[in-house]
Coordinates of C-alpha atoms in Angstrom, one line a residue:
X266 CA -12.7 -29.5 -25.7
X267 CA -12.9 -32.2 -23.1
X268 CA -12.9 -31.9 -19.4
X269 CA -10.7 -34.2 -17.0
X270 CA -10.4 -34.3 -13.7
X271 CA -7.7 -32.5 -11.6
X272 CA -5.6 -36.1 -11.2
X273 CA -5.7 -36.6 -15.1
X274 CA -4.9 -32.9 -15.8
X275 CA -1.9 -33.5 -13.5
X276 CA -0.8 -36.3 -15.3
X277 CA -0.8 -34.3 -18.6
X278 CA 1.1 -31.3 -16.8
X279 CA 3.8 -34.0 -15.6
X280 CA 4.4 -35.3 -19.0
X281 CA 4.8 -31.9 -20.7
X282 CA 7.1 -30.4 -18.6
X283 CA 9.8 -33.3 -18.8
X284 CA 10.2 -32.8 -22.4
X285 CA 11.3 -28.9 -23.1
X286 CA 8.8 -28.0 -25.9
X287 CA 6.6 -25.0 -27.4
X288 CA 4.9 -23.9 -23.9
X289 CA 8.6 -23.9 -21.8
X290 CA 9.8 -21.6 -25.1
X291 CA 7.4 -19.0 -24.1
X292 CA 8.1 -19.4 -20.4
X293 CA 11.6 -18.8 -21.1
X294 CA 10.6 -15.8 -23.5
X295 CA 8.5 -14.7 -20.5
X296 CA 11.6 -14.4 -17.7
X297 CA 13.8 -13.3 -19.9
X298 CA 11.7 -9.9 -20.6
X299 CA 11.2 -9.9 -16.8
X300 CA 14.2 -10.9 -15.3
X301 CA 11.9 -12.3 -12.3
X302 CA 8.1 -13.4 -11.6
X303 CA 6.0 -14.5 -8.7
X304 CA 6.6 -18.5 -8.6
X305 CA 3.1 -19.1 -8.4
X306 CA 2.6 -16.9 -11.7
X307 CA 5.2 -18.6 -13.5
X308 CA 3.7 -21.7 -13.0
X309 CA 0.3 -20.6 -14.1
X310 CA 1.9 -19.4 -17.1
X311 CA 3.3 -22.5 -17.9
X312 CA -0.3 -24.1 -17.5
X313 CA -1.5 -21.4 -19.7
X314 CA 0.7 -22.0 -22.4
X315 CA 0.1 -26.1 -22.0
X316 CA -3.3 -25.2 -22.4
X317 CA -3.5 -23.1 -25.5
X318 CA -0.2 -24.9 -27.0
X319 CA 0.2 -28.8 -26.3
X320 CA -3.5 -29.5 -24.5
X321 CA -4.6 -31.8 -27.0
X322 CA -8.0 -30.7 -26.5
X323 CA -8.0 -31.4 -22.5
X324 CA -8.8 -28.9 -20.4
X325 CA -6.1 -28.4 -18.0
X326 CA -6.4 -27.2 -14.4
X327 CA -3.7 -25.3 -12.1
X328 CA -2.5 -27.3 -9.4
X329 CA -2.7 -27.1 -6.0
X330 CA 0.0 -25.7 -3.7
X331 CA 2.0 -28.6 -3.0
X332 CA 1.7 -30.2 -7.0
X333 CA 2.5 -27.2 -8.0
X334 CA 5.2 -26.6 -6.0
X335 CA 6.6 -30.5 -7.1
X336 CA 5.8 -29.1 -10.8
X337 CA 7.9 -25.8 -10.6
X338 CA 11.1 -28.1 -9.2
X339 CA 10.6 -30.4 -12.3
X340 CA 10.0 -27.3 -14.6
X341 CA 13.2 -25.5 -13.3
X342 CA 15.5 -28.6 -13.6
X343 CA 14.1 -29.2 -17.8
X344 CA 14.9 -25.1 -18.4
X345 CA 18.0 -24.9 -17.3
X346 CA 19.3 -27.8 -18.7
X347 CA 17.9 -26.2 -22.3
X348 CA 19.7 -22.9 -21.2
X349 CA 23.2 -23.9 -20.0
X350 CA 24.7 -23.1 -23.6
X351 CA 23.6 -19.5 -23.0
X352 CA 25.2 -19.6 -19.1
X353 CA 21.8 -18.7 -18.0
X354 CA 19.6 -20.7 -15.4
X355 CA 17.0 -20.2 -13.4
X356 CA 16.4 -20.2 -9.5
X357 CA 13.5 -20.0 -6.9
X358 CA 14.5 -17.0 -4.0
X359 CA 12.7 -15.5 -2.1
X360 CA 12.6 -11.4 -1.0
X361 CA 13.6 -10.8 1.9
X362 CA 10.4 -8.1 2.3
X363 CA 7.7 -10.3 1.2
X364 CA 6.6 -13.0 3.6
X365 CA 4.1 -14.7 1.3
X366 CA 5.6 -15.5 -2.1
X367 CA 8.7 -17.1 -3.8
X368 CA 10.2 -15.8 -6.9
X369 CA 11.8 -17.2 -9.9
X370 CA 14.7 -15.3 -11.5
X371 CA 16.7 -15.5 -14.1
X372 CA 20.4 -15.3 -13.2
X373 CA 23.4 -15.2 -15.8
X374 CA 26.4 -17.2 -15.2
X375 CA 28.6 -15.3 -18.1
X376 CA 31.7 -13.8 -16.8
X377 CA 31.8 -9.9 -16.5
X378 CA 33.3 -8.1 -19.1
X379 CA 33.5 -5.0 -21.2
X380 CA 31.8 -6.5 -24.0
X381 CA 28.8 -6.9 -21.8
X382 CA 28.9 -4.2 -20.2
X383 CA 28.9 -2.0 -23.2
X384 CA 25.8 -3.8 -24.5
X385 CA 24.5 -3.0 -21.2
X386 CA 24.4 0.6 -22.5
X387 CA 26.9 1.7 -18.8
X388 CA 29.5 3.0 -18.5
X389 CA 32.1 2.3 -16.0
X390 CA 31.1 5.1 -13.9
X391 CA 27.9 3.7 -13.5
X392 CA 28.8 0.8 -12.8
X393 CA 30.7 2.4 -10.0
X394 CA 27.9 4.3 -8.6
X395 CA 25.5 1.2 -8.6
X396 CA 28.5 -0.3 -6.1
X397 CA 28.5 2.1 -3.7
X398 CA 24.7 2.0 -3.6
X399 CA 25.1 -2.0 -2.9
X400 CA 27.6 -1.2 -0.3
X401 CA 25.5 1.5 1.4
X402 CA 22.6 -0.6 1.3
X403 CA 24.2 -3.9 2.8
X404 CA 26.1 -1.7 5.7
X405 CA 22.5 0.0 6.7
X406 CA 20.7 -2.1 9.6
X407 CA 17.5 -2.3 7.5
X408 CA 18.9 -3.0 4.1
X409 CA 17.9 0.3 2.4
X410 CA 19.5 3.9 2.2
X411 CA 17.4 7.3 1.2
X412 CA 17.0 8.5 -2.2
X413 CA 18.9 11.7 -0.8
X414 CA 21.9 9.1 -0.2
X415 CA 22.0 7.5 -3.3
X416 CA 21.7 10.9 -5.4
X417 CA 24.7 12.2 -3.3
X418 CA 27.3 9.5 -3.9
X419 CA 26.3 10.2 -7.6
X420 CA 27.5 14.0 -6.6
X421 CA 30.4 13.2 -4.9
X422 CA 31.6 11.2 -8.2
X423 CA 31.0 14.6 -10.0
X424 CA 33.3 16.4 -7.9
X425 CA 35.7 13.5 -8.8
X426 CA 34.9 14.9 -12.7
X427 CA 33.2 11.6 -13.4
X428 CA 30.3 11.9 -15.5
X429 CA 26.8 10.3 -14.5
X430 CA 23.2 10.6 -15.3
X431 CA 22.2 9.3 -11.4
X432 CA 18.4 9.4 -12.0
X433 CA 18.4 7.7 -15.0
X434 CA 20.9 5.0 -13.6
X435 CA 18.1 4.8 -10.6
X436 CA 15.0 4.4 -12.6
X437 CA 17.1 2.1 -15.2
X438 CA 17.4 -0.2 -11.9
X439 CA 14.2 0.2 -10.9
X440 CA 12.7 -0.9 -14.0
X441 CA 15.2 -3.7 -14.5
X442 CA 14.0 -4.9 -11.3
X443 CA 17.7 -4.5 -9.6
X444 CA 16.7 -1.8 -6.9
X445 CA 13.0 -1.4 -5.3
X446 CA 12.0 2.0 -4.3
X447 CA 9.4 3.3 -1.9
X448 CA 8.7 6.4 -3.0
X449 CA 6.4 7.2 -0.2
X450 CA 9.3 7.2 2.1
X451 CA 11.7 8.3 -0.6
X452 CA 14.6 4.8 0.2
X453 CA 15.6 2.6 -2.2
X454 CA 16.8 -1.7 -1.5
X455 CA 18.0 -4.2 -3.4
X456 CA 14.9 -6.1 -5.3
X457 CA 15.3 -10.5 -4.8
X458 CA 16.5 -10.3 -8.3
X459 CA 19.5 -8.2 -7.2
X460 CA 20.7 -10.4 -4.3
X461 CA 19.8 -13.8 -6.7
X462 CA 22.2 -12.0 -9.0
X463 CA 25.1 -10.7 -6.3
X464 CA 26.0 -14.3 -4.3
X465 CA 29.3 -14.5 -5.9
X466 CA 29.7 -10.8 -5.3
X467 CA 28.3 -10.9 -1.8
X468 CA 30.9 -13.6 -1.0
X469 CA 33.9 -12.0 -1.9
X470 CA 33.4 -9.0 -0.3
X471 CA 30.8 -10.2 2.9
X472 CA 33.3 -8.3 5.2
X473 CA 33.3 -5.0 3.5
X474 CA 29.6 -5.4 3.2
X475 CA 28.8 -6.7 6.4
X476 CA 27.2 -9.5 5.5
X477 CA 26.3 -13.1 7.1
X478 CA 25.1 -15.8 5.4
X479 CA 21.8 -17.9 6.9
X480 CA 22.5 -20.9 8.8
X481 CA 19.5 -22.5 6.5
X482 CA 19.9 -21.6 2.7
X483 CA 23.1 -20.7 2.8
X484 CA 22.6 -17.1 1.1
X485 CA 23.6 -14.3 2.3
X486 CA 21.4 -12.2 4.8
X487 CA 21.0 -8.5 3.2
X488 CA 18.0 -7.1 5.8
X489 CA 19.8 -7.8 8.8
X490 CA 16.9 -6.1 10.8
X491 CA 14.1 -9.2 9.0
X492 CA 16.8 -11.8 10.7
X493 CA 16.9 -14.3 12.9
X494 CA 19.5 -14.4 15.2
X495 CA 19.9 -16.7 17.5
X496 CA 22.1 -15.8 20.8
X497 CA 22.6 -19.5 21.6
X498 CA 24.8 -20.4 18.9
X499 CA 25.4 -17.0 17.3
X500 CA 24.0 -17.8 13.4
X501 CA 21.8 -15.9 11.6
X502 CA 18.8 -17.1 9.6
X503 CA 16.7 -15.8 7.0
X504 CA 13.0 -14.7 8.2
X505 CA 11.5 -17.0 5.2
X506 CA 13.3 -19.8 6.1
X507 CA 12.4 -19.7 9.8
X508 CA 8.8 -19.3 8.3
X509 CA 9.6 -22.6 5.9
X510 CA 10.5 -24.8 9.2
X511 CA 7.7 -23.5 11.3
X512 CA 5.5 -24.4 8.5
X513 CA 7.6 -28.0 7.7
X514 CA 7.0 -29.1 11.6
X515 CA 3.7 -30.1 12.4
X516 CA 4.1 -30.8 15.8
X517 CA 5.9 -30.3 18.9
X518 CA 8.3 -27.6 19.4
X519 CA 10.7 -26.0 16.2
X520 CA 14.5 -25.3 17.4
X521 CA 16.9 -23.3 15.8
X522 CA 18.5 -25.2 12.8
X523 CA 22.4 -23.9 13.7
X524 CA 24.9 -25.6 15.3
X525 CA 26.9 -25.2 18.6
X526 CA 30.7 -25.0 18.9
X527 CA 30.6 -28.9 19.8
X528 CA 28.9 -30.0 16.5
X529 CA 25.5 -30.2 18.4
X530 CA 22.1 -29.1 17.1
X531 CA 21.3 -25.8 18.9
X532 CA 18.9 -26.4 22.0
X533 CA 17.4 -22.8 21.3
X534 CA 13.7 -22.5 20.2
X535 CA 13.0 -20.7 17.2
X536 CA 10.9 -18.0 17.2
X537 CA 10.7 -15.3 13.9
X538 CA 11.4 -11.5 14.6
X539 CA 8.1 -9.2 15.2
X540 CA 8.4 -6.6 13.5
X541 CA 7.1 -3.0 14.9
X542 CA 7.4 0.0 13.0
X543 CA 6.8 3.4 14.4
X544 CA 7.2 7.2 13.1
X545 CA 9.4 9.0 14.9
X546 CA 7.5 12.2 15.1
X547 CA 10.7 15.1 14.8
X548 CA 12.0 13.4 11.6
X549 CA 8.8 13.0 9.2
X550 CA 8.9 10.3 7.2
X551 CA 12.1 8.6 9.0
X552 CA 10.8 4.8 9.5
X553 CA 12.0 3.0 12.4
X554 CA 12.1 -1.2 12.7
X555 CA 12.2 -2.2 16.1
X556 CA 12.9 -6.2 16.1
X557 CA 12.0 -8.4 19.3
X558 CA 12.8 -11.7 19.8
X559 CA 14.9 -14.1 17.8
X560 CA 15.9 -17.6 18.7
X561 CA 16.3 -17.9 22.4
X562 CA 15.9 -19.9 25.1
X563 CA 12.1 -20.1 25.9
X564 CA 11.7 -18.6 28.9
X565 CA 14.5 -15.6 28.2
X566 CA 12.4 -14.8 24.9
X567 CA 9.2 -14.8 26.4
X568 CA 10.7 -12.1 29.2
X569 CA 12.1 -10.1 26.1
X570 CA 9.2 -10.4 24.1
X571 CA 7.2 -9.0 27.0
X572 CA 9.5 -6.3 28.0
X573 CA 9.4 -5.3 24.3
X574 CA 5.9 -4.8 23.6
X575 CA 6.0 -2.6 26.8
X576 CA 8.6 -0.3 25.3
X577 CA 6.9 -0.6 22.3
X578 CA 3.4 0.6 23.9
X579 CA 5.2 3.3 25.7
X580 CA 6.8 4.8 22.8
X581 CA 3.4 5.4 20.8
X582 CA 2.2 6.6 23.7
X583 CA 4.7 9.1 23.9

């Protein structure tokens, strides 16, 4: 097996992945047992499968952040056109918890229906119950409701006479990679794969759910408390994205990407959301999210900022 250099084993990776063959098979084979996957690991996989499938004796080397980050565009674009006959495609999104990786999911574009749902192995009960966990979640400040919550909408239905198995709904979500829980603090959220999945959802019901969409992707915002808001022109913003532009601008100052009322770009700088957390000592285990500054006007966020960590300080030393 020959070596090459990185250049050269770039050039092989490009030419593989515009023509859908044996290693984007297993890739696909891959997501759809997982439903999602780290970007960064899908794209090794795909290298992994190059190399032990369609190598030609080369020895081919992962890419660096920003080829690989060309290669997964290309590598989405050849899938999905090789799975539009099954309504399935795949997108890069990222989690609205996790500040340091994108994820690719696999979303279905097939029309709901019973058929589907009884393949799903739910009943129309369950189905039920998983709604009012999505409402609940997208109506709480920091996009997640307890355990204790979820299990008593499940009860409530059983007063109703509806029958539902509510922990094994919960852990089939779980595993499905729908919900996320943190069972240190007993809550459960919607995973990335979830809100992928829910746009179309989220859009025809933002008002019931109280959601906004960010001013930069265009998705809707599910952690309102990880969100940018900016008080100048009133739009909300993801706290990846904002992370995306900081990173995009290398120099000078980064303003807020909304608009105002007149059609003008907003003249407020952005700044992400800190995020505190503190234990409030008479409820165990109740986490609290304090969020200071969003996009403001320089001075007024530095004020707030300040003022903040003060109140901050105080209430740990309290």
């Amino acid at each position: 097996m020959s070596e090459c250099s990185n250049s050269s084993s770039l050039e092989i990776l490009r030419g593989i992945v515009e023509n859908y063959g044996v290693p984007h098979k297993h890739l696909v084979q891959l997501i759809i047992k997982h439903g999602i996957l780290q970007a960064h690991y899908f794209c090794m996989k795909f290298v992994q499968y190059v190399q032990v499938y369609d190598s030609q004796g080369n020895t081919v080397t992962q890419p660096d952040e920003e080829q690989e980050k060309a290669l997964l565009e290309k590598l989405i674009v050849v899938i999905n056109n090789a799975l539009n006959l099954l309504n399935l495609r795949l997108i890069q999104a990222d989690d609205e918890y996790d500040d340091q990786n994108s994820y690719i999911v696999l979303l279905s574009d097939q029309r709901p229906s019973d058929f589907i749902r009884d393949a799903c192995g739910l009943t129309q009960t369950e189905i039920t119950l998983f709604h009012l966990w999505i409402n609940a979640i997208c109506n709480s400040e920091n996009g997640e409701i307890s355990k204790h919550e979820a299990l008593s909408m499940a009860s409530d239905l059983l007063v109703k006479g509806k029958k539902v198995d509510e922990e094994y709904l919960l852990q089939h979500y779980v595993s499905n990679k729908w919900l996320v829980m943190d069972t240190e603090a007993a809550t459960i959220r919607l995973g990335a794969r979830a809100i992928a999945e829910l746009q179309n959802y989220f859009s025809s019901y933002a008002d019931e759910l109280g959601l906004e969409k960010c001013v930069v992707c265009g998705k809707f915002i599910v952690t309102k408390n990880r969100a940018i808001f900016c008080e100048i022109c009133k739009t909300f913003s993801h706290r990846q994205c904002g992370l995306k532009i900081i990173k995009s601008v290398r120099t000078g100052k980064v303003f807020c990407p909304g608009k105002l009322e007149s059609g003008q770009s907003c003249t407020a700088r952005l700044r992400l959301p800190v995020e505190m957390q503190s234990v409030n000592q008479n409820q165990k285990g109740n986490r609290k999210r304090r969020i200071v500054t969003n996009f403001d006007e320089e001075d007024e966020c530095d004020t707030a900022f300040c003022s903040a960590e003060r109140l901050y300080d105080a209430e740990m030393q309290s």
